Amino acid sequence: MQTYYSDLLVIGAGLAGERVAVEAAQEGFDVICLSIVPARRSHSSAAQGGMQAALGNCVKGEGDSVDVHFGDTVRGSDWGCDQEVARLFADAAPIEMRRLAHWGVPWNRVVPGKSFYFKGGEKFDKEEKEEKRGLITARSFGGTAKWRTCYTSDGTGHAVMCTMDNRCAQLGITVLDRKEAISLIHDGDTCTGAVVRCLRTGELEVYLSKSTAICTGGFGRIYKATTNAVICDGGGHIIAHDTGVVPIGNPEAIQFHPTGIVPTDILVTEGCRGDGGTLLDVNEERFMNIYEPEKAELASRDVVSRWMTHHMREGKGVKSAYGEHLWLDIRHLGDKHISTKLREVDEICKNFLNVDPRTQLIPVRPTQHYTMAGVRTNKDGAVYGLKGLFSAGEAACWDMHGFNRLGGNSLAETVVAGGIIGVKIVEFLKGYETQFKTDVIADAVRKQEERMHNLAHKTNGTENVYRVREELQEALMQGCFVFRSDPGLKTCIETLKGTLEKARKVGLVSNGVGANHEMAAALKIVGQVKLGLCIAQAALVRTESRGSHNREDFTERNDRDWLKRTLAYWPEGNDMPELKYEEVTPVYEIPPGDRGYGAGKIIEADKAEIEAKMIKR
Amino acid sequence: MSRKLEFDIFRYNPQEKSSVPHMQTFVLDETENMTLFIALNRLREEQDPGLIFDFCCRAGICGACAMVVNGRPGLACQTKTIDLPTRITLLPLPVFKLIGDLSVDTGVWFRDMYQTTESWVHTHKVFEDSAIEERMENDVAEQIYELERCIECGCCVSACGTARLRDDFIGAAALNRIARFVVDPRDQRTDRDYFEIIGNDEGIFGCMGLLGCEDVCPKNLPLQNQLGFLRRKMGITAIKEIFRK
C-alpha cells in the first residue's frame, strides 16, 4: 500500500481547498491536495456571477463599506449566521479581491463615462467617474444594498479558479486528481489523514497528515433537480459525519435557485435578473412585481423560488413533458449584451435547449442550488469533534450564510474563508506534533477493504445503487424542497428509513475493478441517505420558517425558540441522527429584525437576552 | 415516434487482466432533448454499470467529457442526439493516456503543461494588504479573459496532427496559455523569456498549420490567431537573436 505524508492534506481542490493550500505552502508547509477531478474542473469554475466585496469603485457601489456588506449578509442569512464570522468575511473580502487581481484574475474594470443598465426591465443611465478608471468594478446582485459583485464577464469562477490553480503550480503544491477520500483516519479524538481510492486504478492509498482540510463543496446531488456538478455528492461530508463525532451544521438549510433550465437543471446566472431579465408566467405576464413590488425579480433567491412555486400552484405555470415551469425573459437586453456579458447563458440556451434568448423565452424552474448545511466548524475553520481537522467553503458550516446565502457571497467565501482558515491552519501547524498510530491506520484501511470486498461480492445484498439513489432523490424532492410541512416531512422520513435499509444492502452489478463508477457510487450511498435523513429530521423539528427553510404550517420566523443552530450527529450503529442545538451567534452587532424582503411574521426573541450579547464596533 | 439509437462504444479496462480492446454496441430509445450526458448515464445505470466515462459539470464549462463522437472530438454533454444519425460511435480522445473505455487522463498532461509554460503571472511586485489595486483598462481585462476561457478538455490536442506524431509537442492549449500571459501587463516576462519556452519544434515552430485545433474547440477560442500572433512574435525574436550574435 502506498503511503504519503504531508503537513496538510486538503481534500478537494476547488477554490476553497486550493486557497487553503496556498496559504500553508507560502509558509513553507508541505501540502497535498486531492481532487476527484482535475482541479480546474471543480464546481467552483462553474460559478458565473461573481464575488461580493465592498470595494465601492463603481458609481452604483458608492457609499458601500464592509459594514454595509456585513449588514446585507446578516439580513440575508435571516439572522441565522454567526455574526463574528460574517464580520471576518466582510472585512477581508476587499483585500482578497485585490490579492486575486495581483495573482492574475482579469476582473472587469471601471470604464469612465455614460452607460446604461436595466432594472426590472426598465432602462436607466449611469455615469462612471474618470478618477475610478481601471479599478475593479462590480455588478448588481439580488439582496444587496449596493453594486458589490466583482466579476469577470460571466466566467468569474472559471477565471479565479485558473488563477488559483496557477498559483498552486507556481508554489509547487502537489495537486493530485482522480483521488477520492473514502474515510478519515482518526482515533475518535485526532484526525491524521485519510484512506483514499485512486480513481485511475481503483487501488487504495493512505495519506497521513498533521492536519486535514475538507473542502469538497456541497451535496446537491442527493436531490433529483440540482444545478450542482455530478461530483457534488457529499463525499467530504460523509467521511466526516461517519466518524460519529463530527456534526453536520444546519442540515435543513438548503438553498434553491429560481432559474435552473428545464429539463437539465443547468443554472442560468442570477446576472440575468441582475441585468434586468424578468420572469414571466404561462400568459407571458410578469408576476414578481406583484408579490415583491420593491425588489421584484431581485428579491433573494429563496423568496423568488417560493413565489415561483406559489405562482405555479395558482395554475400560472407552463405545462411541459418535464413538469411545470415558468419563463425567463432576457430578449430586451439585446444582442450585444447577451453575446458579451451573458455569453455563457447564450451558449447554454443554444447548446442544451435550442433556444435563442434574443428572440425566445427560456424555460426555468426552482432547483436545488446551494448547501448552507455543512461540516460544522468554529470561526477558525476547525471542525467540531476532531483535532487536526478543518473545513472551508461550501463543504463547511462556518456559518456566514445562516439560512440563506446571498448571491455572490459563496464564491467570495471560497477564497476569503480559504485565506482566513489557511492562516489558522498555519498557526495550528506551527509547533504541532502528532502521532501516526499504526493500529489506527491499519484498522481504517481494513474497514475500507472490507466494504469494497462486500460490495463487489454482494455479501450484504443485491440492491442496485442507482435505484437506491433515485429513491433518496425523489423522497427529498417530495418532502424537503421549497415548501415543507409536518405530514410531508414525516412521510419523507419514513421513506428514507426504508431507503437506508436498502442502501446497507447494496451489491454491485459490475465487478467493480479499476476506475469503476458503480463502486464509487456504492461507497457513499449509505452516507448520502444519512444526509437526507438529517435534512428531513432537522426540518421536521424546526417549527418555524427562516430563510430557505420554509414551513407551510409554521410560517413565522420564531426568534423566541429558534435562534439556534442544528447540530446533527450520527453515532455508529444508529438508525436516526441525534439532533443537538447551539446558540446561533456568540455576539450580535445587529439585533434580530426585519430582513427587508419577503418577510413573514416574526415571533420576537427575549430583548434582554439579545441586549446582553450586543457589541459595538 | 422516437428513434432507436445504436451506440458503438470503445471498451477496454486496463486494470482488468482479461480485458481486450473492442467495440460494444448498446441500444437506447431516444427521448426529447437527449444529450450524450443523458444517454451515457442511462446506459451505465440501466445496462452496464461497468462502463467508464467522465462527466463533471454536464453544462459545457468544465471540459471533463471530451471524447470522439462519430470521428470528431467534442464535449459529450453538449452534444444533442437529435443532431446525430441513429448510429453513434464513441471513442476515447487519442494522445492522452487511457484510463478505461471513454475516459482519458487529461489531468496529468495539463499539469505538466503548467510547469512547461510556467503558467502564472511572473512579477517582482509584492502584494500589499492596505494598497489599492493596480489599475487596468477594461479592454485589456476582457482580452485576457478571452484567452483564459480554455476549459482544458483536450479536444485541440487530440485533433492536432503534430501532437499525434510527437509526444513532446506542447499543443494549441499551451500556446494559447502563453498568449494569455503575453497580453497580460502584469506579467513581466519578455519576448526572449517566452522564446526560451516555445521558440522551438516542441513549441510554435512544430505547428503544421492544419488548424484542427480551432475547428474542434468547444469554446470557439481564437487558437488560429494566437498561433499566428506568437509565430510572428517568436520569428522576430529569433531574428533579433541572430543579429545580437
PDB file of N, CA and C in Angstrom, chain A residues 40-41 57 98-99 101-102 104-105 107-109 111 131 133-134 136 152 155 158 165-166 170 178 200 226-227 229-231 265 322 343-344 347 350-352 466 469 511 513 517-518, chain B residues 13 16 32 44-45 49 54-56 58 61-62 64 77-78 80 99 103-106 111 114 119-120 125 127 133-138 141-142 145-146 148-152 177 180 186:
ATOM      1  N   ARG A  40      -9.178  22.233 -12.087  1.00  0.00           N
ATOM      2  CA  ARG A  40      -9.938  23.275 -12.785  1.00  0.00           C
ATOM      3  C   ARG A  40     -11.342  22.835 -13.187  1.00  0.00           C
ATOM      4  N   ARG A  41     -11.627  21.545 -13.039  1.00  0.00           N
ATOM      5  CA  ARG A  41     -12.987  21.092 -13.321  1.00  0.00           C
ATOM      6  C   ARG A  41     -13.887  21.234 -12.090  1.00  0.00           C
ATOM      7  N   ASN A  57     -16.049  50.904  -5.936  1.00  0.00           N
ATOM      8  CA  ASN A  57     -15.405  51.638  -7.028  1.00  0.00           C
ATOM      9  C   ASN A  57     -16.389  52.151  -8.072  1.00  0.00           C
ATOM     10  N   ARG A  98      -8.412  42.108  -4.195  1.00  0.00           N
ATOM     11  CA  ARG A  98      -7.212  42.785  -4.714  1.00  0.00           C
ATOM     12  C   ARG A  98      -6.045  41.809  -4.817  1.00  0.00           C
ATOM     13  N   ARG A  99      -5.984  40.894  -3.862  1.00  0.00           N
ATOM     14  CA  ARG A  99      -4.915  39.883  -3.907  1.00  0.00           C
ATOM     15  C   ARG A  99      -5.076  39.009  -5.164  1.00  0.00           C
ATOM     16  N   ALA A 101      -6.446  39.934  -7.907  1.00  0.00           N
ATOM     17  CA  ALA A 101      -6.030  40.757  -9.047  1.00  0.00           C
ATOM     18  C   ALA A 101      -4.512  40.707  -9.192  1.00  0.00           C
ATOM     19  N   HIS A 102      -3.832  40.756  -8.057  1.00  0.00           N
ATOM     20  CA  HIS A 102      -2.367  40.718  -8.078  1.00  0.00           C
ATOM     21  C   HIS A 102      -1.858  39.376  -8.620  1.00  0.00           C
ATOM     22  N   GLY A 104      -3.446  37.537 -10.756  1.00  0.00           N
ATOM     23  CA  GLY A 104      -3.717  37.361 -12.189  1.00  0.00           C
ATOM     24  C   GLY A 104      -5.166  37.324 -12.643  1.00  0.00           C
ATOM     25  N   VAL A 105      -6.125  37.494 -11.728  1.00  0.00           N
ATOM     26  CA  VAL A 105      -7.531  37.459 -12.164  1.00  0.00           C
ATOM     27  C   VAL A 105      -7.849  38.697 -13.021  1.00  0.00           C
ATOM     28  N   TRP A 107     -10.237  40.779 -13.525  1.00  0.00           N
ATOM     29  CA  TRP A 107     -11.517  41.392 -13.130  1.00  0.00           C
ATOM     30  C   TRP A 107     -11.952  42.434 -14.155  1.00  0.00           C
ATOM     31  N   ASN A 108     -13.231  42.529 -14.384  1.00  0.00           N
ATOM     32  CA  ASN A 108     -13.727  43.650 -15.187  1.00  0.00           C
ATOM     33  C   ASN A 108     -13.474  44.951 -14.416  1.00  0.00           C
ATOM     34  N   ARG A 109     -13.175  46.014 -15.174  1.00  0.00           N
ATOM     35  CA  ARG A 109     -12.729  47.262 -14.554  1.00  0.00           C
ATOM     36  C   ARG A 109     -13.692  48.408 -14.868  1.00  0.00           C
ATOM     37  N   VAL A 111     -15.069  51.575 -16.441  1.00  0.00           N
ATOM     38  CA  VAL A 111     -14.891  52.329 -17.682  1.00  0.00           C
ATOM     39  C   VAL A 111     -15.609  53.669 -17.499  1.00  0.00           C
ATOM     40  N   GLU A 131     -11.945  59.379 -12.262  1.00  0.00           N
ATOM     41  CA  GLU A 131     -10.940  59.059 -11.224  1.00  0.00           C
ATOM     42  C   GLU A 131     -10.941  57.576 -10.829  1.00  0.00           C
ATOM     43  N   ARG A 133     -11.267  55.141 -13.095  1.00  0.00           N
ATOM     44  CA  ARG A 133     -10.894  54.369 -14.279  1.00  0.00           C
ATOM     45  C   ARG A 133      -9.935  53.221 -13.942  1.00  0.00           C
ATOM     46  N   GLY A 134     -10.279  52.035 -14.414  1.00  0.00           N
ATOM     47  CA  GLY A 134      -9.341  50.913 -14.287  1.00  0.00           C
ATOM     48  C   GLY A 134      -9.368  50.195 -12.949  1.00  0.00           C
ATOM     49  N   ILE A 136     -11.295  47.858  -9.986  1.00  0.00           N
ATOM     50  CA  ILE A 136     -12.194  46.706 -10.111  1.00  0.00           C
ATOM     51  C   ILE A 136     -13.643  47.176 -10.008  1.00  0.00           C
ATOM     52  N   THR A 152     -15.782  38.674 -13.724  1.00  0.00           N
ATOM     53  CA  THR A 152     -15.023  38.593 -14.963  1.00  0.00           C
ATOM     54  C   THR A 152     -15.992  38.093 -16.015  1.00  0.00           C
ATOM     55  N   GLY A 155     -17.720  34.514 -16.430  1.00  0.00           N
ATOM     56  CA  GLY A 155     -16.933  33.333 -16.095  1.00  0.00           C
ATOM     57  C   GLY A 155     -16.072  33.585 -14.875  1.00  0.00           C
ATOM     58  N   HIS A 158     -14.568  30.456 -13.198  1.00  0.00           N
ATOM     59  CA  HIS A 158     -13.561  29.875 -14.073  1.00  0.00           C
ATOM     60  C   HIS A 158     -12.263  30.694 -14.022  1.00  0.00           C
ATOM     61  N   ASP A 165      -5.278  27.950  -9.420  1.00  0.00           N
ATOM     62  CA  ASP A 165      -4.573  26.729  -9.796  1.00  0.00           C
ATOM     63  C   ASP A 165      -3.169  27.071 -10.315  1.00  0.00           C
ATOM     64  N   ASN A 166      -3.059  28.199 -11.029  1.00  0.00           N
ATOM     65  CA  ASN A 166      -1.746  28.687 -11.466  1.00  0.00           C
ATOM     66  C   ASN A 166      -0.863  28.970 -10.262  1.00  0.00           C
ATOM     67  N   GLN A 170       2.694  27.443  -9.331  1.00  0.00           N
ATOM     68  CA  GLN A 170       3.851  28.299  -9.057  1.00  0.00           C
ATOM     69  C   GLN A 170       4.529  27.913  -7.746  1.00  0.00           C
ATOM     70  N   ARG A 178      -8.149  12.678  -9.643  1.00  0.00           N
ATOM     71  CA  ARG A 178      -8.681  11.311  -9.625  1.00  0.00           C
ATOM     72  C   ARG A 178      -8.283  10.568  -8.357  1.00  0.00           C
ATOM     73  N   ARG A 200      -7.974   6.174 -10.886  1.00  0.00           N
ATOM     74  CA  ARG A 200      -7.358   5.653 -12.111  1.00  0.00           C
ATOM     75  C   ARG A 200      -7.316   4.122 -12.061  1.00  0.00           C
ATOM     76  N   THR A 226     -30.941  19.516  -9.410  1.00  0.00           N
ATOM     77  CA  THR A 226     -29.904  20.356  -8.809  1.00  0.00           C
ATOM     78  C   THR A 226     -29.057  20.992  -9.896  1.00  0.00           C
ATOM     79  N   THR A 227     -28.566  22.178  -9.585  1.00  0.00           N
ATOM     80  CA  THR A 227     -27.656  22.851 -10.518  1.00  0.00           C
ATOM     81  C   THR A 227     -26.230  22.338 -10.348  1.00  0.00           C
ATOM     82  N   ALA A 229     -22.717  20.212 -10.108  1.00  0.00           N
ATOM     83  CA  ALA A 229     -21.978  19.254 -10.930  1.00  0.00           C
ATOM     84  C   ALA A 229     -22.174  17.847 -10.365  1.00  0.00           C
ATOM     85  N   VAL A 230     -21.927  16.826 -11.178  1.00  0.00           N
ATOM     86  CA  VAL A 230     -22.156  15.462 -10.716  1.00  0.00           C
ATOM     87  C   VAL A 230     -21.193  15.042  -9.600  1.00  0.00           C
ATOM     88  N   ILE A 231     -20.133  15.824  -9.400  1.00  0.00           N
ATOM     89  CA  ILE A 231     -19.173  15.497  -8.344  1.00  0.00           C
ATOM     90  C   ILE A 231     -19.606  16.037  -6.976  1.00  0.00           C
ATOM     91  N   ASP A 265     -31.669  21.247 -15.613  1.00  0.00           N
ATOM     92  CA  ASP A 265     -31.370  21.951 -14.362  1.00  0.00           C
ATOM     93  C   ASP A 265     -30.024  22.669 -14.363  1.00  0.00           C
ATOM     94  N   TYR A 322     -41.770  17.686 -18.884  1.00  0.00           N
ATOM     95  CA  TYR A 322     -40.927  17.517 -17.702  1.00  0.00           C
ATOM     96  C   TYR A 322     -41.545  18.189 -16.478  1.00  0.00           C
ATOM     97  N   ARG A 343     -22.748  35.734 -22.175  1.00  0.00           N
ATOM     98  CA  ARG A 343     -22.408  34.780 -23.217  1.00  0.00           C
ATOM     99  C   ARG A 343     -22.637  33.334 -22.798  1.00  0.00           C
ATOM    100  N   GLU A 344     -22.282  32.997 -21.546  1.00  0.00           N
ATOM    101  CA  GLU A 344     -22.484  31.616 -21.086  1.00  0.00           C
ATOM    102  C   GLU A 344     -23.956  31.241 -21.164  1.00  0.00           C
ATOM    103  N   GLU A 347     -24.813  30.522 -24.647  1.00  0.00           N
ATOM    104  CA  GLU A 347     -24.319  29.201 -25.048  1.00  0.00           C
ATOM    105  C   GLU A 347     -25.159  28.077 -24.451  1.00  0.00           C
ATOM    106  N   LYS A 350     -28.353  27.770 -26.386  1.00  0.00           N
ATOM    107  CA  LYS A 350     -28.130  27.195 -27.706  1.00  0.00           C
ATOM    108  C   LYS A 350     -27.778  25.709 -27.608  1.00  0.00           C
ATOM    109  N   ASN A 351     -26.852  25.375 -26.700  1.00  0.00           N
ATOM    110  CA  ASN A 351     -26.321  24.014 -26.646  1.00  0.00           C
ATOM    111  C   ASN A 351     -27.259  22.999 -25.993  1.00  0.00           C
ATOM    112  N   PHE A 352     -28.075  23.453 -25.068  1.00  0.00           N
ATOM    113  CA  PHE A 352     -28.874  22.483 -24.323  1.00  0.00           C
ATOM    114  C   PHE A 352     -30.378  22.602 -24.561  1.00  0.00           C
ATOM    115  N   TYR A 466     -27.995   2.567  -8.029  1.00  0.00           N
ATOM    116  CA  TYR A 466     -28.628   3.688  -8.742  1.00  0.00           C
ATOM    117  C   TYR A 466     -30.115   3.798  -8.406  1.00  0.00           C
ATOM    118  N   ARG A 469     -30.336   5.361  -4.940  1.00  0.00           N
ATOM    119  CA  ARG A 469     -30.054   6.792  -5.007  1.00  0.00           C
ATOM    120  C   ARG A 469     -31.273   7.549  -5.530  1.00  0.00           C
ATOM    121  N   ASN A 511     -18.156  -5.763 -11.868  1.00  0.00           N
ATOM    122  CA  ASN A 511     -17.167  -6.393 -10.989  1.00  0.00           C
ATOM    123  C   ASN A 511     -16.409  -5.390 -10.111  1.00  0.00           C
ATOM    124  N   VAL A 513     -13.939  -3.465 -10.738  1.00  0.00           N
ATOM    125  CA  VAL A 513     -12.489  -3.378 -10.934  1.00  0.00           C
ATOM    126  C   VAL A 513     -12.088  -2.054 -11.602  1.00  0.00           C
ATOM    127  N   HIS A 517     -17.181   3.307 -11.674  1.00  0.00           N
ATOM    128  CA  HIS A 517     -18.061   4.337 -11.131  1.00  0.00           C
ATOM    129  C   HIS A 517     -19.089   3.761 -10.163  1.00  0.00           C
ATOM    130  N   GLU A 518     -19.538   2.558 -10.456  1.00  0.00           N
ATOM    131  CA  GLU A 518     -20.553   1.949  -9.591  1.00  0.00           C
ATOM    132  C   GLU A 518     -20.006   1.758  -8.181  1.00  0.00           C
TER     133      GLU A 518
ATOM    134  N   ASN B  13     -10.674  -2.025 -20.237  1.00  0.00           N
ATOM    135  CA  ASN B  13     -10.333  -1.661 -18.864  1.00  0.00           C
ATOM    136  C   ASN B  13      -8.933  -2.186 -18.567  1.00  0.00           C
ATOM    137  N   GLU B  16      -8.147  -4.617 -15.744  1.00  0.00           N
ATOM    138  CA  GLU B  16      -8.733  -5.949 -15.725  1.00  0.00           C
ATOM    139  C   GLU B  16      -7.910  -6.861 -16.624  1.00  0.00           C
ATOM    140  N   GLU B  32     -36.802  13.231 -25.697  1.00  0.00           N
ATOM    141  CA  GLU B  32     -36.745  14.646 -26.070  1.00  0.00           C
ATOM    142  C   GLU B  32     -35.558  15.336 -25.377  1.00  0.00           C
ATOM    143  N   ARG B  44     -25.134   3.443 -18.425  1.00  0.00           N
ATOM    144  CA  ARG B  44     -24.399   2.927 -17.269  1.00  0.00           C
ATOM    145  C   ARG B  44     -25.353   2.462 -16.166  1.00  0.00           C
ATOM    146  N   GLU B  45     -26.386   3.259 -15.930  1.00  0.00           N
ATOM    147  CA  GLU B  45     -27.261   2.933 -14.807  1.00  0.00           C
ATOM    148  C   GLU B  45     -28.242   1.805 -15.134  1.00  0.00           C
ATOM    149  N   PRO B  49     -23.196  -1.116 -15.607  1.00  0.00           N
ATOM    150  CA  PRO B  49     -22.587  -0.246 -14.582  1.00  0.00           C
ATOM    151  C   PRO B  49     -21.061  -0.241 -14.623  1.00  0.00           C
ATOM    152  N   ASP B  54     -16.327  10.005 -18.226  1.00  0.00           N
ATOM    153  CA  ASP B  54     -16.278  11.131 -17.284  1.00  0.00           C
ATOM    154  C   ASP B  54     -17.309  12.192 -17.616  1.00  0.00           C
ATOM    155  N   PHE B  55     -17.988  12.650 -16.583  1.00  0.00           N
ATOM    156  CA  PHE B  55     -18.750  13.893 -16.679  1.00  0.00           C
ATOM    157  C   PHE B  55     -18.517  14.638 -15.390  1.00  0.00           C
ATOM    158  N   CYS B  56     -18.622  15.961 -15.455  1.00  0.00           N
ATOM    159  CA  CYS B  56     -18.500  16.697 -14.199  1.00  0.00           C
ATOM    160  C   CYS B  56     -19.593  17.752 -14.146  1.00  0.00           C
ATOM    161  N   ARG B  58     -21.551  18.783 -16.555  1.00  0.00           N
ATOM    162  CA  ARG B  58     -22.578  18.424 -17.540  1.00  0.00           C
ATOM    163  C   ARG B  58     -23.200  19.680 -18.200  1.00  0.00           C
ATOM    164  N   ILE B  61     -18.914  23.595 -19.313  1.00  0.00           N
ATOM    165  CA  ILE B  61     -17.973  24.581 -18.799  1.00  0.00           C
ATOM    166  C   ILE B  61     -16.786  23.987 -18.043  1.00  0.00           C
ATOM    167  N   CYS B  62     -16.696  22.649 -17.948  1.00  0.00           N
ATOM    168  CA  CYS B  62     -15.547  22.098 -17.226  1.00  0.00           C
ATOM    169  C   CYS B  62     -14.619  21.254 -18.107  1.00  0.00           C
ATOM    170  N   ALA B  64     -14.699  17.988 -18.855  1.00  0.00           N
ATOM    171  CA  ALA B  64     -14.418  16.615 -18.420  1.00  0.00           C
ATOM    172  C   ALA B  64     -14.804  15.562 -19.461  1.00  0.00           C
ATOM    173  N   CYS B  77     -21.413  16.325 -23.215  1.00  0.00           N
ATOM    174  CA  CYS B  77     -22.566  16.909 -22.510  1.00  0.00           C
ATOM    175  C   CYS B  77     -23.355  17.856 -23.390  1.00  0.00           C
ATOM    176  N   GLN B  78     -22.649  18.540 -24.301  1.00  0.00           N
ATOM    177  CA  GLN B  78     -23.386  19.499 -25.128  1.00  0.00           C
ATOM    178  C   GLN B  78     -23.614  18.974 -26.552  1.00  0.00           C
ATOM    179  N   LYS B  80     -26.173  17.049 -28.660  1.00  0.00           N
ATOM    180  CA  LYS B  80     -27.564  16.609 -28.635  1.00  0.00           C
ATOM    181  C   LYS B  80     -27.710  15.442 -29.614  1.00  0.00           C
ATOM    182  N   ILE B  99      -7.626   5.727 -19.388  1.00  0.00           N
ATOM    183  CA  ILE B  99      -7.932   5.239 -18.040  1.00  0.00           C
ATOM    184  C   ILE B  99      -8.844   4.024 -18.135  1.00  0.00           C
ATOM    185  N   SER B 103     -12.713   7.137 -20.947  1.00  0.00           N
ATOM    186  CA  SER B 103     -12.077   8.069 -20.014  1.00  0.00           C
ATOM    187  C   SER B 103     -10.569   8.144 -20.259  1.00  0.00           C
ATOM    188  N   VAL B 104     -10.051   9.361 -20.410  1.00  0.00           N
ATOM    189  CA  VAL B 104      -8.604   9.528 -20.589  1.00  0.00           C
ATOM    190  C   VAL B 104      -8.036  10.474 -19.541  1.00  0.00           C
ATOM    191  N   ASP B 105      -6.707  10.401 -19.378  1.00  0.00           N
ATOM    192  CA  ASP B 105      -6.046  11.168 -18.329  1.00  0.00           C
ATOM    193  C   ASP B 105      -5.573  12.523 -18.851  1.00  0.00           C
ATOM    194  N   THR B 106      -6.451  13.506 -18.829  1.00  0.00           N
ATOM    195  CA  THR B 106      -6.044  14.852 -19.237  1.00  0.00           C
ATOM    196  C   THR B 106      -5.359  15.580 -18.081  1.00  0.00           C
ATOM    197  N   ARG B 111      -1.228  19.337 -16.150  1.00  0.00           N
ATOM    198  CA  ARG B 111      -0.364  19.812 -15.060  1.00  0.00           C
ATOM    199  C   ARG B 111       1.075  19.925 -15.548  1.00  0.00           C
ATOM    200  N   TYR B 114       1.362  23.182 -17.342  1.00  0.00           N
ATOM    201  CA  TYR B 114       1.518  24.384 -16.487  1.00  0.00           C
ATOM    202  C   TYR B 114       2.991  24.592 -16.166  1.00  0.00           C
ATOM    203  N   SER B 119       2.892  28.572 -16.099  1.00  0.00           N
ATOM    204  CA  SER B 119       1.576  29.170 -16.252  1.00  0.00           C
ATOM    205  C   SER B 119       1.144  29.989 -15.028  1.00  0.00           C
ATOM    206  N   TRP B 120       1.845  31.091 -14.799  1.00  0.00           N
ATOM    207  CA  TRP B 120       1.442  32.020 -13.743  1.00  0.00           C
ATOM    208  C   TRP B 120       2.022  33.383 -14.052  1.00  0.00           C
ATOM    209  N   LYS B 125       6.670  42.424  -8.199  1.00  0.00           N
ATOM    210  CA  LYS B 125       5.883  43.254  -7.277  1.00  0.00           C
ATOM    211  C   LYS B 125       5.345  42.396  -6.134  1.00  0.00           C
ATOM    212  N   PHE B 127       2.515  41.915  -3.088  1.00  0.00           N
ATOM    213  CA  PHE B 127       1.166  42.348  -2.739  1.00  0.00           C
ATOM    214  C   PHE B 127       1.145  43.006  -1.371  1.00  0.00           C
ATOM    215  N   GLU B 133      -5.866  48.457  -5.504  1.00  0.00           N
ATOM    216  CA  GLU B 133      -5.426  47.594  -6.606  1.00  0.00           C
ATOM    217  C   GLU B 133      -4.790  48.395  -7.737  1.00  0.00           C
ATOM    218  N   GLU B 134      -3.895  47.732  -8.463  1.00  0.00           N
ATOM    219  CA  GLU B 134      -3.298  48.368  -9.633  1.00  0.00           C
ATOM    220  C   GLU B 134      -4.365  48.514 -10.708  1.00  0.00           C
ATOM    221  N   ARG B 135      -4.368  49.637 -11.414  1.00  0.00           N
ATOM    222  CA  ARG B 135      -5.410  49.843 -12.419  1.00  0.00           C
ATOM    223  C   ARG B 135      -5.125  49.050 -13.683  1.00  0.00           C
ATOM    224  N   MET B 136      -6.209  48.740 -14.397  1.00  0.00           N
ATOM    225  CA  MET B 136      -6.073  48.050 -15.678  1.00  0.00           C
ATOM    226  C   MET B 136      -7.224  48.498 -16.560  1.00  0.00           C
ATOM    227  N   GLU B 137      -6.953  48.701 -17.836  1.00  0.00           N
ATOM    228  CA  GLU B 137      -8.052  49.066 -18.735  1.00  0.00           C
ATOM    229  C   GLU B 137      -8.984  47.871 -18.883  1.00  0.00           C
ATOM    230  N   ASN B 138     -10.276  48.145 -18.922  1.00  0.00           N
ATOM    231  CA  ASN B 138     -11.246  47.062 -19.018  1.00  0.00           C
ATOM    232  C   ASN B 138     -11.059  46.243 -20.294  1.00  0.00           C
ATOM    233  N   ALA B 141      -8.486  43.654 -19.668  1.00  0.00           N
ATOM    234  CA  ALA B 141      -9.023  42.579 -18.822  1.00  0.00           C
ATOM    235  C   ALA B 141      -9.864  41.622 -19.662  1.00  0.00           C
ATOM    236  N   GLU B 142     -10.692  42.189 -20.536  1.00  0.00           N
ATOM    237  CA  GLU B 142     -11.553  41.342 -21.360  1.00  0.00           C
ATOM    238  C   GLU B 142     -10.753  40.529 -22.372  1.00  0.00           C
ATOM    239  N   TYR B 145      -9.294  37.617 -20.491  1.00  0.00           N
ATOM    240  CA  TYR B 145     -10.328  36.617 -20.214  1.00  0.00           C
ATOM    241  C   TYR B 145     -10.682  35.825 -21.468  1.00  0.00           C
ATOM    242  N   GLU B 146     -10.697  36.505 -22.594  1.00  0.00           N
ATOM    243  CA  GLU B 146     -10.982  35.853 -23.872  1.00  0.00           C
ATOM    244  C   GLU B 146     -10.109  34.613 -24.061  1.00  0.00           C
ATOM    245  N   GLU B 148      -8.429  33.132 -21.558  1.00  0.00           N
ATOM    246  CA  GLU B 148      -8.442  32.292 -20.370  1.00  0.00           C
ATOM    247  C   GLU B 148      -9.675  31.391 -20.345  1.00  0.00           C
ATOM    248  N   ARG B 149     -10.499  31.488 -21.368  1.00  0.00           N
ATOM    249  CA  ARG B 149     -11.726  30.700 -21.370  1.00  0.00           C
ATOM    250  C   ARG B 149     -11.497  29.214 -21.643  1.00  0.00           C
ATOM    251  N   CYS B 150     -10.246  28.842 -21.926  1.00  0.00           N
ATOM    252  CA  CYS B 150      -9.921  27.435 -22.194  1.00  0.00           C
ATOM    253  C   CYS B 150     -10.345  26.545 -21.026  1.00  0.00           C
ATOM    254  N   ILE B 151     -11.031  25.439 -21.337  1.00  0.00           N
ATOM    255  CA  ILE B 151     -11.506  24.540 -20.274  1.00  0.00           C
ATOM    256  C   ILE B 151     -10.680  23.249 -20.193  1.00  0.00           C
ATOM    257  N   GLU B 152      -9.578  23.217 -20.922  1.00  0.00           N
ATOM    258  CA  GLU B 152      -8.638  22.093 -20.828  1.00  0.00           C
ATOM    259  C   GLU B 152      -9.306  20.747 -21.095  1.00  0.00           C
ATOM    260  N   ARG B 177      -2.161  29.388 -23.788  1.00  0.00           N
ATOM    261  CA  ARG B 177      -1.831  29.778 -22.414  1.00  0.00           C
ATOM    262  C   ARG B 177      -0.721  30.833 -22.420  1.00  0.00           C
ATOM    263  N   ARG B 180      -2.016  34.155 -23.416  1.00  0.00           N
ATOM    264  CA  ARG B 180      -2.762  34.793 -22.329  1.00  0.00           C
ATOM    265  C   ARG B 180      -1.830  35.640 -21.458  1.00  0.00           C
ATOM    266  N   ARG B 186       0.546  42.528 -16.340  1.00  0.00           N
ATOM    267  CA  ARG B 186       1.117  42.211 -15.026  1.00  0.00           C
ATOM    268  C   ARG B 186       2.289  41.248 -15.140  1.00  0.00           C
TER     269      ARG B 186
END
